[in-house]
CSV table of C-alpha atoms in Angstrom, one decimal:
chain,number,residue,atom,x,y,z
P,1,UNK,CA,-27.1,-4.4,23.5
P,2,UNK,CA,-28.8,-1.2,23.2
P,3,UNK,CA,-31.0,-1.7,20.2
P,4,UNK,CA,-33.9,-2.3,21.7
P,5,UNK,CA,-33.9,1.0,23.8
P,6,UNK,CA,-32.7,3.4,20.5
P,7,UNK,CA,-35.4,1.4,18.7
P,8,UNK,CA,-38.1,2.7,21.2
P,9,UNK,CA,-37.6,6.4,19.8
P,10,UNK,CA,-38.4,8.4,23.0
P,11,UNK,CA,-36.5,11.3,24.9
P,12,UNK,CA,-36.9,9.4,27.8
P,13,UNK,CA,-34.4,6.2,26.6
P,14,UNK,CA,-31.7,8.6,25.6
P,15,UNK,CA,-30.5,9.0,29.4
P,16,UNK,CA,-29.8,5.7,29.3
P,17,UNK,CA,-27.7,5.5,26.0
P,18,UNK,CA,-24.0,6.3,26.1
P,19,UNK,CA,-22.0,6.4,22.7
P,20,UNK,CA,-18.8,4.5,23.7
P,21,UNK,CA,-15.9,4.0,21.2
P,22,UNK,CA,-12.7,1.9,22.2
P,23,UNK,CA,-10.5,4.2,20.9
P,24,UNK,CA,-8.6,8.0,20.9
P,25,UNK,CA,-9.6,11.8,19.6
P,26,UNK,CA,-7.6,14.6,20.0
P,27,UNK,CA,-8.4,17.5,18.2
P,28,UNK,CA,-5.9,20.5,18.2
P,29,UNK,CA,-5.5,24.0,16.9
P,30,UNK,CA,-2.7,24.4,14.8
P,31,UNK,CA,-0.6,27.6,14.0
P,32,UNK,CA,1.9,27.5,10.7
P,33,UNK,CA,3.7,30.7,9.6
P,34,UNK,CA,3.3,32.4,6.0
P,35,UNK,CA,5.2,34.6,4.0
P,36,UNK,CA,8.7,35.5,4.0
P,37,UNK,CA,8.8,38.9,4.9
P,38,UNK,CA,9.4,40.8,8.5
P,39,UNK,CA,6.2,40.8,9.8
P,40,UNK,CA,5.2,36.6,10.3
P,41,UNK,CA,1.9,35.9,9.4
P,42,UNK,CA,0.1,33.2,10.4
P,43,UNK,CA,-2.7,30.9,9.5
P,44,UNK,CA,-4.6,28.7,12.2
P,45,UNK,CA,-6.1,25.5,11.1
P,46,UNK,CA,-7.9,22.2,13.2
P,47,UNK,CA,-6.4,19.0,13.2
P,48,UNK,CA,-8.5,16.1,14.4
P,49,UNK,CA,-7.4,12.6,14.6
P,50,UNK,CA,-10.0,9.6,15.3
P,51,UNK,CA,-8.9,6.0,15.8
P,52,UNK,CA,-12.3,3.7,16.2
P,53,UNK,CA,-11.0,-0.4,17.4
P,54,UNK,CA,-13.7,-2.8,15.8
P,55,UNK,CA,-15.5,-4.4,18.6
P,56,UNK,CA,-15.5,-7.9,16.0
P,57,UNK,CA,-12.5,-10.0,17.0
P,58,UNK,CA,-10.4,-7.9,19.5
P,59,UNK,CA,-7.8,-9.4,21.6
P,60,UNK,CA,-4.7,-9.1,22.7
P,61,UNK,CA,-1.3,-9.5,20.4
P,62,UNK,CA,-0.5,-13.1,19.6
P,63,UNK,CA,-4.1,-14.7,20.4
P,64,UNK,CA,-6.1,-12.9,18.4
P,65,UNK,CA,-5.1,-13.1,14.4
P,66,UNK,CA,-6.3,-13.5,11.0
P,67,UNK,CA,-10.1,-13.4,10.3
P,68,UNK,CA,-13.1,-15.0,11.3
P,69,UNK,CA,-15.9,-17.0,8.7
P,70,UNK,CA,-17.7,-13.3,8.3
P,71,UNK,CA,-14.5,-11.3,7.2
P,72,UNK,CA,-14.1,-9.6,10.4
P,73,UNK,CA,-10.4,-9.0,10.7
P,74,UNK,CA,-8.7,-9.1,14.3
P,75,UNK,CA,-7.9,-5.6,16.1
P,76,UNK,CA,-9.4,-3.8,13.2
P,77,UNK,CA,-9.1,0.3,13.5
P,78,UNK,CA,-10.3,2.4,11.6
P,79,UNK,CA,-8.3,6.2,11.4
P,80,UNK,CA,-9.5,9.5,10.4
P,81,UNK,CA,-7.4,12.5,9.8
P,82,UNK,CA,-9.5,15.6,9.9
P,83,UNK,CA,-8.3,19.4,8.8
P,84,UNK,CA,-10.1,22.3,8.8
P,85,UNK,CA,-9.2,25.6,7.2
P,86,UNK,CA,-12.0,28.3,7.4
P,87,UNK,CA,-14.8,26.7,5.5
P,88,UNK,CA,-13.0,24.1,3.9
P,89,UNK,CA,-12.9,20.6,5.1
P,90,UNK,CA,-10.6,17.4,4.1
P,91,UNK,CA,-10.6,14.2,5.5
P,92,UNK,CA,-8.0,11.0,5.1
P,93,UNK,CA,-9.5,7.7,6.3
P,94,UNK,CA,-7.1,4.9,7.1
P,95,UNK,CA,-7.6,1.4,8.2
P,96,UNK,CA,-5.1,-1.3,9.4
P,97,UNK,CA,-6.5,-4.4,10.6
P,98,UNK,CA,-4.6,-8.5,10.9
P,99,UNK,CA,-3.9,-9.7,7.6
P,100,UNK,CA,-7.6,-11.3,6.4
P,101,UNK,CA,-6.2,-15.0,6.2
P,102,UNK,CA,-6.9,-18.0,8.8
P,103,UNK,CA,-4.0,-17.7,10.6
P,104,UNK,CA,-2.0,-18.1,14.5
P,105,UNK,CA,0.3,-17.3,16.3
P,106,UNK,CA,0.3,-20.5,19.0
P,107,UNK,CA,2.4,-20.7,21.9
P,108,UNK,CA,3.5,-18.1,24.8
P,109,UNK,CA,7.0,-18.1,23.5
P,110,UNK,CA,8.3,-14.5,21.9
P,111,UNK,CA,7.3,-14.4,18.4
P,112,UNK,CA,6.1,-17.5,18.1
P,113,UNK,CA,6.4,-18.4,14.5
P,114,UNK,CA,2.6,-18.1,12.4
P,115,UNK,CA,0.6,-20.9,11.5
P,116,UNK,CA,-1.9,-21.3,8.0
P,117,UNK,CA,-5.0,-22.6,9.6
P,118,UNK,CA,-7.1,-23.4,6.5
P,119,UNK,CA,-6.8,-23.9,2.5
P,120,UNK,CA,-7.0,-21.6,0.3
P,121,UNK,CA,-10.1,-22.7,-1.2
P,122,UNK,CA,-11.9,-21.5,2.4
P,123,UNK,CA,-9.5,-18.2,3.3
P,124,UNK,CA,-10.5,-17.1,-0.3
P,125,UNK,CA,-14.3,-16.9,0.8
P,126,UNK,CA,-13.4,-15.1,4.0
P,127,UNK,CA,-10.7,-12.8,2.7
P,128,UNK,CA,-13.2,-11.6,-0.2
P,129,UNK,CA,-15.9,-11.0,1.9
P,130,UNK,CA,-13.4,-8.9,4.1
P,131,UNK,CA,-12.9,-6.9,1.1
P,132,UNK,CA,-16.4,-7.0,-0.5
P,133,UNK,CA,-17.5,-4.8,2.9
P,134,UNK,CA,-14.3,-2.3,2.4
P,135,UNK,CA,-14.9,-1.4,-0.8
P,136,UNK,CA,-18.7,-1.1,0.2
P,137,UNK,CA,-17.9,1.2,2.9
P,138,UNK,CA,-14.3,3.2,1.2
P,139,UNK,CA,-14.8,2.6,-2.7
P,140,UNK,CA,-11.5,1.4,-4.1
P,141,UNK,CA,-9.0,0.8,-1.9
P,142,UNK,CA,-5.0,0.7,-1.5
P,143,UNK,CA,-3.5,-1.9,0.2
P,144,UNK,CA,-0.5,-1.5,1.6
P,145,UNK,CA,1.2,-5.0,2.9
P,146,UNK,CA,4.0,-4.4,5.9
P,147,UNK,CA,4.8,-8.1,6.5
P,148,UNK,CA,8.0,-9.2,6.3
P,149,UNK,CA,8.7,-10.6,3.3
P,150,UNK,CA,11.6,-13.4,4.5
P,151,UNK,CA,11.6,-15.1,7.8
P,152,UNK,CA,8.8,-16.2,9.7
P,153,UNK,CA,6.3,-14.1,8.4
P,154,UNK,CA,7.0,-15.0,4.7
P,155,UNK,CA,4.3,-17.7,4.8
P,156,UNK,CA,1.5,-14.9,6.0
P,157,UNK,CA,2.8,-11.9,3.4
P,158,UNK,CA,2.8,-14.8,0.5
P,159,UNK,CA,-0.5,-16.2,1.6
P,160,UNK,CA,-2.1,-12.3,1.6
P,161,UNK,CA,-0.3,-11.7,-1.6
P,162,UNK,CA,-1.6,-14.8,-3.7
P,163,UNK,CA,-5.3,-13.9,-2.1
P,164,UNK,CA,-5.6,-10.3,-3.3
P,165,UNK,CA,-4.2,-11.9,-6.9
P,166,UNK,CA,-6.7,-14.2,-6.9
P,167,UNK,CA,-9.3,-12.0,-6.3
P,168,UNK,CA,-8.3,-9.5,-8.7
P,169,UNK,CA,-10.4,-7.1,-8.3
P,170,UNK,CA,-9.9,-3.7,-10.4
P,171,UNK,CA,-10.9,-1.4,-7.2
P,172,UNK,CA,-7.7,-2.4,-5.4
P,173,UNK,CA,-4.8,-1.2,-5.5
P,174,UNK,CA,-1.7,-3.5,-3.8
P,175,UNK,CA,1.4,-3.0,-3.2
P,176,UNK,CA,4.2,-4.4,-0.6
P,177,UNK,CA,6.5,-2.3,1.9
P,178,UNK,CA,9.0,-4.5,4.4
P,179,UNK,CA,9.1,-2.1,6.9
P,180,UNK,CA,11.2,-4.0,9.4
P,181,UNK,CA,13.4,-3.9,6.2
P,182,UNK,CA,13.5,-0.5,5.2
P,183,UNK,CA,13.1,1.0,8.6
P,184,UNK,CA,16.0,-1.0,10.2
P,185,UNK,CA,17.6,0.6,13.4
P,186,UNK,CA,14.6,3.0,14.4
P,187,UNK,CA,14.9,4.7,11.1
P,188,UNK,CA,11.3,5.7,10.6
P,189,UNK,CA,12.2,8.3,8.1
P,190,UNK,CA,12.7,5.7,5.7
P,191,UNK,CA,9.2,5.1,5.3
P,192,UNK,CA,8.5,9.1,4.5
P,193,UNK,CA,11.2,8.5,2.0
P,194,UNK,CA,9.7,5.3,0.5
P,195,UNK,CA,5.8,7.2,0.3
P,196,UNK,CA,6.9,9.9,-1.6
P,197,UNK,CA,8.4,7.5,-4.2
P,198,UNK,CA,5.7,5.4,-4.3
P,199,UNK,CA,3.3,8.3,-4.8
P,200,UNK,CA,5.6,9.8,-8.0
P,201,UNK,CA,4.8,6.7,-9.8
């Protein structure tokens, strides 16, 4: 909407545009103790964290799902981690986004159980064009799948799973983590445990 006035390159238009995000930053000044002796010494460090929501396909849980002809994926965000140690800088970059299949959720009941939309033949198209724009923006990627991998979501983590072997693309990296498996009974720590694993191998 506000092309037209950035593209008129004057002080005068900048009044009237506002850089909005639909999102959350918090940046904080961190404090962690070294050395082991009597005297504590510490080192100070910033920690940023930025979570940017796509404005392609956002919605609320339950009506908005899947991806869309252009390989726009619903509630997309896109998180950076940010730390900075005198002058060094490092930056993690996370997305998460609904799995890039046609697929629903219909119905107001809870959990409503998901729905395939299209064939495979179409989804392929979408899903690689999803993909074809993250590795264009990222480089390679790791894909980490959290669907359930029995029950109602088995039909959406299968359908995902045949996609990315289908397109088989060497700059991806997949792998598969039930987390309402693993993390059963509010244990969250399971997933720490599970990372660390993952990232021996």
């Amino acid at each position: 909407m506000l092309q037209d006035i950035i593209n008129l390159k004057t002080d005068k238009a900048t009044w009237w545009i506002l850089p909005v995000i639909q999102g959350y930053v918090q940046i904080e000044k961190c404090k962690v103790e070294m050395g082991i002796d009597e005297q504590p010494h510490y080192e100070i460090f910033n920690l940023a964290i930025i979570s940017r929501r796509s404005r392609f396909r956002a919605g609320t849980r339950y009506k908005r799902r899947g991806v869309d002809d252009e390989g726009k994926c619903a509630n997309y965000v896109e998180t950076e981690q940010l730390v900075w140690y005198h002058d060094h800088q490092v930056s993690f970059v996370q997305v998460r986004g609904s799995v890039p299949v046609y697929w629903s959720q219909p119905g107001y009941k809870y959990k409503p159980p998901p729905h395939i939309d299209r064939d495979e033949a179409e989804t392929q198209l979408a899903f690689e064009k999803h993909f074809t724009e993250e590795l264009s923006l990222y480089g390679p990627v790791c894909i980490v799948n959290l669907v359930e991998q029995t029950g109602k979501e088995k039909i959406i983590w299968e359908a995902y799973s045949n996609h990315v072997l289908n397109y088989n693309n060497p700059d991806i990296t997949y792998t598969t983590f039930d987390f309402h498996e693993y993390c059963r009974g509010m244990h969250f720590e399971m997933y720490l445990f599970w990372s660390v694993n993952w990232l021996q191998y």
